[in-house]
mmCIF file of C-alpha atoms in Angstrom:
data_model
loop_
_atom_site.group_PDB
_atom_site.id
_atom_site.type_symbol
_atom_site.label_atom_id
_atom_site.label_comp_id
_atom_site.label_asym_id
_atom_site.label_seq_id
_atom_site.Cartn_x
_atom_site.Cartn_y
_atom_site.Cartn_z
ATOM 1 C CA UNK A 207 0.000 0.000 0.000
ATOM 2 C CA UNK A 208 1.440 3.386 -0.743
ATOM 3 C CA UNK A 209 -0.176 6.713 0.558
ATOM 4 C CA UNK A 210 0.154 9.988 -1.790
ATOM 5 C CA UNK A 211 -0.674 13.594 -0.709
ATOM 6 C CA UNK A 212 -1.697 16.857 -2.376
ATOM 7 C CA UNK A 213 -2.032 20.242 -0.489
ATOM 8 C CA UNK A 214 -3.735 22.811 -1.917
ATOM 9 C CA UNK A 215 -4.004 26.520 -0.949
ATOM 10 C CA UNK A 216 -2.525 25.921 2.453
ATOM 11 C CA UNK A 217 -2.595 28.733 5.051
ATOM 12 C CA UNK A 218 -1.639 28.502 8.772
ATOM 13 C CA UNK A 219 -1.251 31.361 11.470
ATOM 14 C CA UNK A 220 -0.398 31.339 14.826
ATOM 15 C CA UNK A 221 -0.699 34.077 17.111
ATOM 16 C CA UNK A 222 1.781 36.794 18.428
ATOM 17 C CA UNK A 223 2.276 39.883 20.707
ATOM 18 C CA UNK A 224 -1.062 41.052 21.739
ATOM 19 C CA UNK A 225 -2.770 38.107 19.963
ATOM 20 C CA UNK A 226 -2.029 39.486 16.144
ATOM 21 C CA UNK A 227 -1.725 36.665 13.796
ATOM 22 C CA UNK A 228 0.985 36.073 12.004
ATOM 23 C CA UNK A 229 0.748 33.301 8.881
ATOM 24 C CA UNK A 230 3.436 30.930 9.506
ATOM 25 C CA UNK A 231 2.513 29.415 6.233
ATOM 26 C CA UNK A 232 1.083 30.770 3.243
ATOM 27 C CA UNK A 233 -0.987 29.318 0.709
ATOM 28 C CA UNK A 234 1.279 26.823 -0.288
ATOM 29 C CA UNK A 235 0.441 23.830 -2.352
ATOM 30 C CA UNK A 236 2.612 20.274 -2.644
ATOM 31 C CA UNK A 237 2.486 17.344 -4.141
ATOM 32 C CA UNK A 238 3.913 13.997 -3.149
ATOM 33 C CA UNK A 239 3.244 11.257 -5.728
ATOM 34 C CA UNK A 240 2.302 7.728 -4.086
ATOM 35 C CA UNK A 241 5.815 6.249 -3.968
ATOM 36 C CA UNK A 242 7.819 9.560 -4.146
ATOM 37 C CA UNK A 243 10.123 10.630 -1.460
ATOM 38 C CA UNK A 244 10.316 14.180 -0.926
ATOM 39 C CA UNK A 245 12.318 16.645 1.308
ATOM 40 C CA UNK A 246 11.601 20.137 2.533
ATOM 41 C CA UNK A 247 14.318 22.027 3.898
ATOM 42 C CA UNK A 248 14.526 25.498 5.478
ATOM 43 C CA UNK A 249 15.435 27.510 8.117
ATOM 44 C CA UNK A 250 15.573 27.035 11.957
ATOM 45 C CA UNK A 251 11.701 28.466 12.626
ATOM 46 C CA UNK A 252 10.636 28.490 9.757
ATOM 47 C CA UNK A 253 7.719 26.267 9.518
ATOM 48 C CA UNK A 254 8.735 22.837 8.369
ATOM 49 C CA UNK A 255 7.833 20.838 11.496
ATOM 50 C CA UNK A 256 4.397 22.996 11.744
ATOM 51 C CA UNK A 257 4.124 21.958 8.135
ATOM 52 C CA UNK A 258 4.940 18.069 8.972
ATOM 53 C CA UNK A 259 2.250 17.486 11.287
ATOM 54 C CA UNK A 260 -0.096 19.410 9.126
ATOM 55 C CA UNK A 261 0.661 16.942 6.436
ATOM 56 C CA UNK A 262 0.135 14.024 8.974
ATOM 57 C CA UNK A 263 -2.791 15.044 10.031
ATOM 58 C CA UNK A 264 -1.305 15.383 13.756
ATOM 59 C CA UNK A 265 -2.563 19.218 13.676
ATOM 60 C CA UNK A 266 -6.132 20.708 12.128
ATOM 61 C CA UNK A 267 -5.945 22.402 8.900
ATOM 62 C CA UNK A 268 -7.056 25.957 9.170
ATOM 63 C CA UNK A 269 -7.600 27.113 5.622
ATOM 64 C CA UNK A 270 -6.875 24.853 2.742
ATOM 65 C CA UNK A 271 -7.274 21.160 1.475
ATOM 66 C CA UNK A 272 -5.436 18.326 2.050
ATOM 67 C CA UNK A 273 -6.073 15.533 -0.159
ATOM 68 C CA UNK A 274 -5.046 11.935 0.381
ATOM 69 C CA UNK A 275 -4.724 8.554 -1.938
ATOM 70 C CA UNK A 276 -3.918 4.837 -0.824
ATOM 71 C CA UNK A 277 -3.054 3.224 -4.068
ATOM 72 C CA UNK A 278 -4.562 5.538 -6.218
ATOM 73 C CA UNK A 279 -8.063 5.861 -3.876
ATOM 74 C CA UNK A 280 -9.787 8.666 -2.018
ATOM 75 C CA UNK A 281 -8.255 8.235 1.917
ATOM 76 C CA UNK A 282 -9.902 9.791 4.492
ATOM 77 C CA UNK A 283 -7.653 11.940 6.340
ATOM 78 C CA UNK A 284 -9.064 10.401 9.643
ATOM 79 C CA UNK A 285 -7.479 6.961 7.723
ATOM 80 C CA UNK A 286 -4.284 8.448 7.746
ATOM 81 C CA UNK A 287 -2.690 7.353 10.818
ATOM 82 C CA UNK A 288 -3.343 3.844 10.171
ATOM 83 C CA UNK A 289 -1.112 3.797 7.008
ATOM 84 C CA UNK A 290 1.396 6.170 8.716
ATOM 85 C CA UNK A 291 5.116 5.961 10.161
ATOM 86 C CA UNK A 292 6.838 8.316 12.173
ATOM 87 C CA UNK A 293 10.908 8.541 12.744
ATOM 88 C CA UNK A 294 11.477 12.169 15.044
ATOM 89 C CA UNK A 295 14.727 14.032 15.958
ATOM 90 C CA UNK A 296 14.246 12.706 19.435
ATOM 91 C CA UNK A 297 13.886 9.120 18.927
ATOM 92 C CA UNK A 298 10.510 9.048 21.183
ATOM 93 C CA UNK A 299 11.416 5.648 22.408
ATOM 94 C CA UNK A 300 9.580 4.372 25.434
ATOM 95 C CA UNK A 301 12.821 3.908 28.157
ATOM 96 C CA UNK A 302 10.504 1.201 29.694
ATOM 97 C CA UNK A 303 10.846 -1.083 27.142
ATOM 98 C CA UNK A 304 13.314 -3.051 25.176
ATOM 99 C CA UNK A 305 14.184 -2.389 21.718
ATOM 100 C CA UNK A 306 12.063 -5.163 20.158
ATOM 101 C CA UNK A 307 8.836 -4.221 22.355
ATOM 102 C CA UNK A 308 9.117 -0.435 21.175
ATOM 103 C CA UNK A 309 9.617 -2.080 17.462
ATOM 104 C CA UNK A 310 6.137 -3.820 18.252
ATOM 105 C CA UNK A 311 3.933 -1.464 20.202
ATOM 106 C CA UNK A 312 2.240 -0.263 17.064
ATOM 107 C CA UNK A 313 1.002 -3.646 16.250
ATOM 108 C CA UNK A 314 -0.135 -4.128 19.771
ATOM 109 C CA UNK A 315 -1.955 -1.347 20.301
ATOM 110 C CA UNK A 316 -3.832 -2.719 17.226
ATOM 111 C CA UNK A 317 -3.774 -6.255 18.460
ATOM 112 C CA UNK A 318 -1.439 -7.944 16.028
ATOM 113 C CA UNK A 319 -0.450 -11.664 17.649
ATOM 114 C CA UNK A 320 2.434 -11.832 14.897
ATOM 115 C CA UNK A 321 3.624 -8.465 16.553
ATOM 116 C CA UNK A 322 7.001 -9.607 18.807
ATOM 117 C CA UNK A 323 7.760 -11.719 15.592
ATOM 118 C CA UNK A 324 7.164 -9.015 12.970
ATOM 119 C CA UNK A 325 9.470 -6.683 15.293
ATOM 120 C CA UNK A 326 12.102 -9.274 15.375
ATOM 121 C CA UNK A 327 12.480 -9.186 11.568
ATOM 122 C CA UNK A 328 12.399 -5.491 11.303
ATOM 123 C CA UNK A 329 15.068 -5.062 14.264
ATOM 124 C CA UNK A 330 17.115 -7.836 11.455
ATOM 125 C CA UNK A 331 16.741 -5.495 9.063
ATOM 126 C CA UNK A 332 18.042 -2.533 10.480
ATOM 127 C CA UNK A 333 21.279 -4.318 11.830
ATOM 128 C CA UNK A 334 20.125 -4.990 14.579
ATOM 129 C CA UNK A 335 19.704 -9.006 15.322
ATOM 130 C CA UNK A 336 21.920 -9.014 18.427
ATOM 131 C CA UNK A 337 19.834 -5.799 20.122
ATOM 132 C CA UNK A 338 15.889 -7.705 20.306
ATOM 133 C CA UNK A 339 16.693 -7.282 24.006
ATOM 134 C CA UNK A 340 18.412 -4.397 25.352
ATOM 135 C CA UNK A 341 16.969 -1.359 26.830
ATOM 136 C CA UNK A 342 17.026 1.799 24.402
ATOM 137 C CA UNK A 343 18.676 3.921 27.097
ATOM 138 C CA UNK A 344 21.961 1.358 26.509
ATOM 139 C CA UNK A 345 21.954 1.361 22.996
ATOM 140 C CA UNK A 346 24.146 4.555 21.183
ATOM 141 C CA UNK A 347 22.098 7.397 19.235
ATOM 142 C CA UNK A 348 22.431 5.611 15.894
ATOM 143 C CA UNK A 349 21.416 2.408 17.170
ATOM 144 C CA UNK A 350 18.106 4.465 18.544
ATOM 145 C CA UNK A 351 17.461 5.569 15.598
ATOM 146 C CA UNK A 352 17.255 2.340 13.886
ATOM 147 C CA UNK A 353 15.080 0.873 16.485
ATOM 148 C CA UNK A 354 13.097 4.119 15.523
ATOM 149 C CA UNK A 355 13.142 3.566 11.811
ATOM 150 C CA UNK A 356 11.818 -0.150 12.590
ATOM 151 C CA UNK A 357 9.304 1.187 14.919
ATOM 152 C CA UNK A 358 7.996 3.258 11.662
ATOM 153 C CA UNK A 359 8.093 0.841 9.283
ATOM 154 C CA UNK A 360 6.956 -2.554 10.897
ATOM 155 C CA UNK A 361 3.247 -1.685 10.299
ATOM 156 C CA UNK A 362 3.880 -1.604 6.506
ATOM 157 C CA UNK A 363 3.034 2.174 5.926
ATOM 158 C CA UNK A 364 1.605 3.705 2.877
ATOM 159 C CA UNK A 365 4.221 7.189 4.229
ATOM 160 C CA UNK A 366 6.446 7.792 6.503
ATOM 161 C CA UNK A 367 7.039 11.162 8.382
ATOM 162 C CA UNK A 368 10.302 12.259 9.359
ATOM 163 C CA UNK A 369 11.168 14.749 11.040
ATOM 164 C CA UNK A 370 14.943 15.759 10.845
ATOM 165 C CA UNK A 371 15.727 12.141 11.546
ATOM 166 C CA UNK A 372 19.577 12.466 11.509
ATOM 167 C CA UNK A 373 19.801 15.941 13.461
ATOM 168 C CA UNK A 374 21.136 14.352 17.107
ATOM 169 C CA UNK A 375 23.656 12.037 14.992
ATOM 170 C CA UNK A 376 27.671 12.211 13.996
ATOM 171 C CA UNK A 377 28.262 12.873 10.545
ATOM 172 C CA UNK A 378 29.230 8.860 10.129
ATOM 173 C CA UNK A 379 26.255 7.697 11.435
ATOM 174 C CA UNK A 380 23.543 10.468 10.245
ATOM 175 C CA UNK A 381 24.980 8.694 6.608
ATOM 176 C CA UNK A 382 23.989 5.598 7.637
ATOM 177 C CA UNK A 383 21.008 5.864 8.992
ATOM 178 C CA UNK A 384 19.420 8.133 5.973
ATOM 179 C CA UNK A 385 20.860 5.693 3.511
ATOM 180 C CA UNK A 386 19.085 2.710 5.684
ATOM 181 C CA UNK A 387 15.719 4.766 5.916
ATOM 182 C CA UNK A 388 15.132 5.367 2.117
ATOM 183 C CA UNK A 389 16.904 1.824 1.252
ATOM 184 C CA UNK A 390 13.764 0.471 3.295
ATOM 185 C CA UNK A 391 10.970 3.382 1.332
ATOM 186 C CA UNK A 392 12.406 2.181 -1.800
ATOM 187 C CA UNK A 393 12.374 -1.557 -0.978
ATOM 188 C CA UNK A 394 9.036 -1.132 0.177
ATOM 189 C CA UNK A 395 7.607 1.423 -2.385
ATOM 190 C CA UNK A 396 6.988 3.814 0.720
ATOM 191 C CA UNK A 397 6.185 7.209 -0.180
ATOM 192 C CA UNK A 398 8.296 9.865 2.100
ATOM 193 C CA UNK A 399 8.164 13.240 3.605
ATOM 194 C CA UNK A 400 11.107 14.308 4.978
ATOM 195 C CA UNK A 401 12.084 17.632 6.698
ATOM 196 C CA UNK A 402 15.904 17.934 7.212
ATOM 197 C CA UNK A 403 18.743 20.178 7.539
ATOM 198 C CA UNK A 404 21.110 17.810 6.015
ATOM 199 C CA UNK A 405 20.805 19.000 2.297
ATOM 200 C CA UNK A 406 23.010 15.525 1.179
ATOM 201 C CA UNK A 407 20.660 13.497 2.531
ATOM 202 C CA UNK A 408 17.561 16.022 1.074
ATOM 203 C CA UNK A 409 19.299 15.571 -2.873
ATOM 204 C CA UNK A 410 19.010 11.647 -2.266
ATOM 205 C CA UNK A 411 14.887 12.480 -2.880
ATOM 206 C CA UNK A 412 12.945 12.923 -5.385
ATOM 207 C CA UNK A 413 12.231 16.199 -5.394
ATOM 208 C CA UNK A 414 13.195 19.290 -2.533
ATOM 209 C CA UNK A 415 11.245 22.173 -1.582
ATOM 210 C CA UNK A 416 12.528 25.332 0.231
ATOM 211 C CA UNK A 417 10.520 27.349 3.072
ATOM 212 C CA UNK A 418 10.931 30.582 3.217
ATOM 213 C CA UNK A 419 9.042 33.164 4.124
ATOM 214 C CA UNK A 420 5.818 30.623 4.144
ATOM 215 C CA UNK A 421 5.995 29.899 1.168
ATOM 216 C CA UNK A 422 7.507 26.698 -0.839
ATOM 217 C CA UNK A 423 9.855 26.708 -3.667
ATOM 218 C CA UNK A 424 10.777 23.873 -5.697
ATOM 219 C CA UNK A 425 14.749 23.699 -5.545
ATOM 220 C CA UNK A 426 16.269 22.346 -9.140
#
């Protein structure tokens, strides 16, 4: 399954000194073909996270349309967090649990018996067979990340979300964890929406807007 997005008209404010809006975004419009990975890079404060969860459907849209296909159908937007993956700055690993029980929570929130087993293979994946049972808090950043990567990905999403998923990580490792999270979109025909700093790892994707000012640019 592969989720595809189109914005349309997109404007969001947020309010300022003595409650006087100020439109952090403006009427901006993207597409992101099903399949397609796509970056959008920017300045520090200048929207791109806002944007993210907009796209995700984590925050409300206040004036524009965000359209949504699973392979090449209508998806309600209230649909879209069960064909979604997430992979954040900050890991957002539960310290609690072990690396493959943070791998499976998605799938046992949603009552998937295959779900330990289904972690297992992702953890694999991600170079990670000898980790199934440590505690995130002993594993390094980069190994975090991966467990964070297999986290997003286990539940077969249609998109992923990520948002500057290389930004706490060494130069070294930041390369190898980008170049393991679009080797598994691609494997997995995953459509992507990316918001980084690193611009190598944003010229790996398909296509890469700029934010400025609220509004998007396509870079060439």
């Amino acid at each position: 399954m592969t989720v595809g997005l189109v914005l349309r008209d997109l404007t969001h404010q947020i309010a300022v000194a003595k409650n006087q809006p100020l439109s952090l975004l403006d009427k901006l419009d993207l597409q992101v073909p099903e399949g397609q990975q796509v970056a959008i890079v920017g300045a520090s404060g200048s929207g791109k996270t806002t944007l993210l969860s907009l796209l995700a459907g984590l925050e409300p849209v206040q004036h524009g349309q965000l359209e949504l296909s699973l392979n090449g159908q209508p998806l309600p937007l209230s649909q879209l967090s069960r064909h979604s993956g997430f992979v954040f700055q900050q890991f957002h690993l539960l310290p609690e649990l072990d690396a493959i029980n943070n791998v499976a929570l998605p799938l046992k929130l949603r009552g998937d018996r295959h779900a330990l087993a289904r972690a297992a293979d992702w953890l694999d994946k991600v170079g990670l067979n000898k980790r199934h049972g440590f505690a995130v808090s002993k594993l390094s950043g980069g190994e975090q990340q991966r467990v964070a990567i297999a986290r997003a990905f286990v539940s077969e999403p249609g998109i992923v979300f990520a948002d500057e998923p290389t930004g706490n990580l060494d130069e070294q490792t930041a390369t190898d964890v980008s170049r393991l999270m679009l080797t598994c979109c691609r494997a997995a025909n995953t459509s992507l929406m990316l918001i980084t700093h690193n611009q190598a790892l944003a010229r790996q994707l398909d296509a890469v807007y700029y934010l400025l000012h609220g509004r998007l640019s396509l870079c060439q």
